[in-house]
CSV table of C-alpha atoms in Angstrom, one decimal:
chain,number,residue,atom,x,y,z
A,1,UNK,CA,29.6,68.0,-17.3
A,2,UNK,CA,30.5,71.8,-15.5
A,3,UNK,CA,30.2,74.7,-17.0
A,4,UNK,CA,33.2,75.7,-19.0
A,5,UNK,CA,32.0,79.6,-19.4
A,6,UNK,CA,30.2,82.0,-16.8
A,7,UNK,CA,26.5,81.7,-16.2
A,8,UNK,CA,25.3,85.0,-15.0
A,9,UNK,CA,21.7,84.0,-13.1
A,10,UNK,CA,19.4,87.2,-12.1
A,11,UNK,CA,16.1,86.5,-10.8
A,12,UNK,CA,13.2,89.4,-11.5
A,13,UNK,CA,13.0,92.4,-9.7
A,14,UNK,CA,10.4,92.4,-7.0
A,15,UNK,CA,6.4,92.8,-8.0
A,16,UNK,CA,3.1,93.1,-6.8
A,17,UNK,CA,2.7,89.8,-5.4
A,18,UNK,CA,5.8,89.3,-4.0
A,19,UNK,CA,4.9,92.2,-2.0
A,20,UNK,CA,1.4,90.6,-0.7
A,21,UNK,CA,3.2,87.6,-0.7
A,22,UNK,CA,0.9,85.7,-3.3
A,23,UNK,CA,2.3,82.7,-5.4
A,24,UNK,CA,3.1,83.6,-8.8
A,25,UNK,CA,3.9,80.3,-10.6
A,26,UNK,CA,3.2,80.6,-14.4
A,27,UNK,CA,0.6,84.0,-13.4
A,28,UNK,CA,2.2,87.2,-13.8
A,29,UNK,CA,2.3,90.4,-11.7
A,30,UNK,CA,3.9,93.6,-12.6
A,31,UNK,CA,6.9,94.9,-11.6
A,32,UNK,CA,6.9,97.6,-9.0
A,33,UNK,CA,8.7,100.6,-8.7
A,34,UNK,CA,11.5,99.3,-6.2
A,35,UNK,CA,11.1,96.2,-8.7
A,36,UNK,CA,12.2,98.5,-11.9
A,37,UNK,CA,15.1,100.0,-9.9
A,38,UNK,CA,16.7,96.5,-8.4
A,39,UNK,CA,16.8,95.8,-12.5
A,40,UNK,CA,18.2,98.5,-13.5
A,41,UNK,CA,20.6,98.1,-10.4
A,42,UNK,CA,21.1,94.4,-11.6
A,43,UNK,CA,21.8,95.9,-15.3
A,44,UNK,CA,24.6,98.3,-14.0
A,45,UNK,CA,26.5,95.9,-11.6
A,46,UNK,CA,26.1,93.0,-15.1
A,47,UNK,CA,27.7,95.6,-17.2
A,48,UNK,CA,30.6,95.6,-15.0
A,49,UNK,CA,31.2,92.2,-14.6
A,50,UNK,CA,30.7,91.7,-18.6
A,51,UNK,CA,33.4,94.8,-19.5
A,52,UNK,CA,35.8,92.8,-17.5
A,53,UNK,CA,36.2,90.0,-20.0
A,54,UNK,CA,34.7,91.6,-23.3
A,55,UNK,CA,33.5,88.2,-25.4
A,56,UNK,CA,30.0,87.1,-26.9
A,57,UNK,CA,27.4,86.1,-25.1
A,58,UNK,CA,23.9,84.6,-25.1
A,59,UNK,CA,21.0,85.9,-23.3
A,60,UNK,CA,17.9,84.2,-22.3
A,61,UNK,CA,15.0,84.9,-20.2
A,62,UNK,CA,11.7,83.1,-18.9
A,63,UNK,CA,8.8,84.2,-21.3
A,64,UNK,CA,6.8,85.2,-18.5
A,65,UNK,CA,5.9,88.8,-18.1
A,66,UNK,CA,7.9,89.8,-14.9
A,67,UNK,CA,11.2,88.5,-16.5
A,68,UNK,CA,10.6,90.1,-19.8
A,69,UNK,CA,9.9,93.2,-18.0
A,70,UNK,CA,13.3,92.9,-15.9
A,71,UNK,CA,15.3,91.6,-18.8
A,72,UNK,CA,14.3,94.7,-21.5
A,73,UNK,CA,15.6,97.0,-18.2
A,74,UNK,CA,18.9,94.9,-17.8
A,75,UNK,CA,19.1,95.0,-21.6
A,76,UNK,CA,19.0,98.9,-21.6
A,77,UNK,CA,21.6,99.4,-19.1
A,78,UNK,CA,24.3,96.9,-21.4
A,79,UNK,CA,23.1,98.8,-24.4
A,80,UNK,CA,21.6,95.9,-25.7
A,81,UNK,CA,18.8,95.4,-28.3
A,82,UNK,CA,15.6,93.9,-26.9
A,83,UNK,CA,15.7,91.6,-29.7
A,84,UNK,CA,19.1,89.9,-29.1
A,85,UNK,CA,17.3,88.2,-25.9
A,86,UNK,CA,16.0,84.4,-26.3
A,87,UNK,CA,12.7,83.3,-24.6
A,88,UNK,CA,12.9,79.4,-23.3
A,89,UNK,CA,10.3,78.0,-21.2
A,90,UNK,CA,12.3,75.7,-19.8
A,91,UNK,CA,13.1,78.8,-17.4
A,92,UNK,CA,9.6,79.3,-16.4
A,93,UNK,CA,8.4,79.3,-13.0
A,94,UNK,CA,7.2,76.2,-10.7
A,95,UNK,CA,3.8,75.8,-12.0
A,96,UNK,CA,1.6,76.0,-8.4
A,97,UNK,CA,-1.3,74.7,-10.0
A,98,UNK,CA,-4.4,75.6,-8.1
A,99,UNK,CA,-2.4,77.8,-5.7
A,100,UNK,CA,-1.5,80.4,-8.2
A,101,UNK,CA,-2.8,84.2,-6.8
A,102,UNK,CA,-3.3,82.7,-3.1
A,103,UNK,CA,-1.2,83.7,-0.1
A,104,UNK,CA,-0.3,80.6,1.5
A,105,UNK,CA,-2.2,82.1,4.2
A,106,UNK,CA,-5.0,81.3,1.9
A,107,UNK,CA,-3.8,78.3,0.8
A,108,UNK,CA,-3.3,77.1,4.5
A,109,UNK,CA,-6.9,77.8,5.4
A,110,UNK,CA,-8.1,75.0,3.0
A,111,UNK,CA,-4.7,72.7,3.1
A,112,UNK,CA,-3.6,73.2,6.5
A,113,UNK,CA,-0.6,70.9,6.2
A,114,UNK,CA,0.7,72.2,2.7
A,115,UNK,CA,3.8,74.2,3.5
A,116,UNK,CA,5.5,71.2,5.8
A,117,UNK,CA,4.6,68.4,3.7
A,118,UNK,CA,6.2,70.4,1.0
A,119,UNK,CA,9.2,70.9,3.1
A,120,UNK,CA,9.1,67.0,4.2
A,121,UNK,CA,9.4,66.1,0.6
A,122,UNK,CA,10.6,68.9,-1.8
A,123,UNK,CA,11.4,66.7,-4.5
A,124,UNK,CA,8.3,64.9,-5.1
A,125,UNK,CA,5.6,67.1,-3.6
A,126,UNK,CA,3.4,69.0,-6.5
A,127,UNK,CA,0.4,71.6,-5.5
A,128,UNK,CA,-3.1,70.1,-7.2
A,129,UNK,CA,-2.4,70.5,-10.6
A,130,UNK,CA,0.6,71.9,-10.4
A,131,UNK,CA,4.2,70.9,-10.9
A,132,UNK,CA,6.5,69.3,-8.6
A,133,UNK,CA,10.6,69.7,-8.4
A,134,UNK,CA,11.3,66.7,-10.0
A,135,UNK,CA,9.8,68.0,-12.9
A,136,UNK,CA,11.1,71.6,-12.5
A,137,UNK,CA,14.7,69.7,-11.8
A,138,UNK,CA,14.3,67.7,-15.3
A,139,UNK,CA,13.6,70.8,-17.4
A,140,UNK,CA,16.1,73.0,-15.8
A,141,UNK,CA,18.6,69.9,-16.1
A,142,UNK,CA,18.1,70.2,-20.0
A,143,UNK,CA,18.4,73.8,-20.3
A,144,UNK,CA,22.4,73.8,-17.9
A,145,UNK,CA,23.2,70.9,-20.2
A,146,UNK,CA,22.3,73.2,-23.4
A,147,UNK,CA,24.2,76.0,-21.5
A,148,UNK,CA,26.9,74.0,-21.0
A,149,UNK,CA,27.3,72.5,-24.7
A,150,UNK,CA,27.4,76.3,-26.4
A,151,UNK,CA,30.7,76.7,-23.9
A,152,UNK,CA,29.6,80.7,-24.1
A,153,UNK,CA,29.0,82.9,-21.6
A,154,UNK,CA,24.9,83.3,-20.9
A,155,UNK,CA,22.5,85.7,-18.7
A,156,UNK,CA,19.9,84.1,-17.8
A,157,UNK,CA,16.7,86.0,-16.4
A,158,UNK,CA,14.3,83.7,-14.5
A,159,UNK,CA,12.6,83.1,-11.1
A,160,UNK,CA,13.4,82.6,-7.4
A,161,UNK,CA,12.3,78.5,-7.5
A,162,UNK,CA,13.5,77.9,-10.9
A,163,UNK,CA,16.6,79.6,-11.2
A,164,UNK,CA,17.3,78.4,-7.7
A,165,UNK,CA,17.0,74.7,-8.7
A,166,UNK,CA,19.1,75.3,-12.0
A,167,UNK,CA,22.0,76.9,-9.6
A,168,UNK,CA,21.4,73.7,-7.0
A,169,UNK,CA,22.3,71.6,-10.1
A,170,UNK,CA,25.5,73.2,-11.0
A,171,UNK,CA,27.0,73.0,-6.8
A,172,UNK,CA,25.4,69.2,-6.8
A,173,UNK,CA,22.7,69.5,-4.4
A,174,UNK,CA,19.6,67.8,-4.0
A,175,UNK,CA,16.3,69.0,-4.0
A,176,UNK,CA,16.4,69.6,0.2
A,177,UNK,CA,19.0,72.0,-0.2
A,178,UNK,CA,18.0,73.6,-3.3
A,179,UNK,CA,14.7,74.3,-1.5
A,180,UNK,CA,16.3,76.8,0.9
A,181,UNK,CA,18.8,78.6,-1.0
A,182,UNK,CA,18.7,82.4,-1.0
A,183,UNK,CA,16.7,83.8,-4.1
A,184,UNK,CA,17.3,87.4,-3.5
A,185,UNK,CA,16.1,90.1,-6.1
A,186,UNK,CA,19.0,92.9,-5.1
A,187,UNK,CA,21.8,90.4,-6.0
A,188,UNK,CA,22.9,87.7,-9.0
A,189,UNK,CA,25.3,85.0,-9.3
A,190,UNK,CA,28.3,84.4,-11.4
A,191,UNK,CA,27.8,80.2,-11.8
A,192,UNK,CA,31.3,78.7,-13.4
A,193,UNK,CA,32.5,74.8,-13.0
A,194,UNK,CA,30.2,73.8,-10.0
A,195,UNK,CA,30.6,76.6,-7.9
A,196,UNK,CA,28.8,80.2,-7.6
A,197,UNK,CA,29.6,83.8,-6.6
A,198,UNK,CA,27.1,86.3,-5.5
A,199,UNK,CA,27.3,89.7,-6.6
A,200,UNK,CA,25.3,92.6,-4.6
A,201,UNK,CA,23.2,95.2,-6.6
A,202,UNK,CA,22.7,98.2,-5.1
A,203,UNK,CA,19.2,99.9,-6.3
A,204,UNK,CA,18.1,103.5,-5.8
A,205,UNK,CA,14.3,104.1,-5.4
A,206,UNK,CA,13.1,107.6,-6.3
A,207,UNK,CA,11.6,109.7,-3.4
A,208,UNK,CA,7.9,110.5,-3.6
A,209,UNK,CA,6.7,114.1,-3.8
């Protein structure tokens, strides 16, 4: 099955760990400032694309922190109400297990071969006690298929891995290629009948006195 109605995938804005370059998984970290303003950037260029074709729509988020943050900012630039967005775990980040807060710096210093047996074997590698793609690619296979059955347009706020392997599922790739795709937090895609189209955000940072 394709989808039969736009999928509008935006990943959070950019937070405190993603600036030290720590691995979030199912933690949470703050947005930041330049964070706030690439979803309120995402929120303005989303308006846009949904005035085009004016028609109900569903929208869901991850029920971690960072995308409830980013989703209540998108939701106030569409003149939304908070309450009209739908949590689904399904949309949560990779669990990392054990790795969760570490850089993989860090993480290297005590697993010195993590990162390229990760990358040798995407689809079945899992961090100790943490999740692997298979799994992630099974829940984020039953949440498109839902998507797909309510044929109506969706937004869906999530993560760079997971919403990455729920876009890999729609253009038929396998977990190798999933691994790589972009997973930028100044951009979203328009996901329709097994293809995607990325749409730039443009966000403004206020100067510091």
């Amino acid at each position: 099955m394709k989808l039969t109605a736009p999928l509008y995938m935006l990943r959070h804005g950019e937070t405190a760990w993603n600036t030290e370059r720590r691995m979030q998984g199912t933690k949470n970290s703050a947005l930041t400032e330049r964070g706030r303003a690439q979803a309120i950037a995402m929120g303005r260029a989303l308006k846009a694309e949904l005035e085009r074709e004016p028609g109900p729509t569903r929208f869901l988020r991850s029920p971690l922190g960072r995308t409830c943050e980013t989703a209540l900012l998108v939701g106030r630039e569409l003149g939304i109400d908070p309450g009209e967005w739908r949590d689904d775990p399904r949309l949560a980040e990779l669990s990392y297990g054990e790795w969760e807060g570490f850089t993989w710096a860090e993480i290297e210093a005590d697993h010195p071969n993590a990162l390229s047996q990760w990358r040798a074997d995407p689809h079945g590698f899992s961090p100790p006690g943490g999740e692997s793609h298979f799994d992630l690619r099974r829940r984020s296979a039953a949440m498109l298929a839902d998507i797909i059955a309510s044929n109506m347009r969706t937004v869906v706020v999530s993560h760079g891995v997971s919403g990455a392997v729920l876009r890999g599922i729609n253009l038929g790739l396998d977990a190798k290629a999933m691994f790589v795709l972009e997973k930028p937090q100044d951009a979203f895609f328009r996901l329709l009948a097994g293809v995607e189209e990325r749409i730039a955000c443009e966000a403004v940072v206020a100067a510091q006195d």
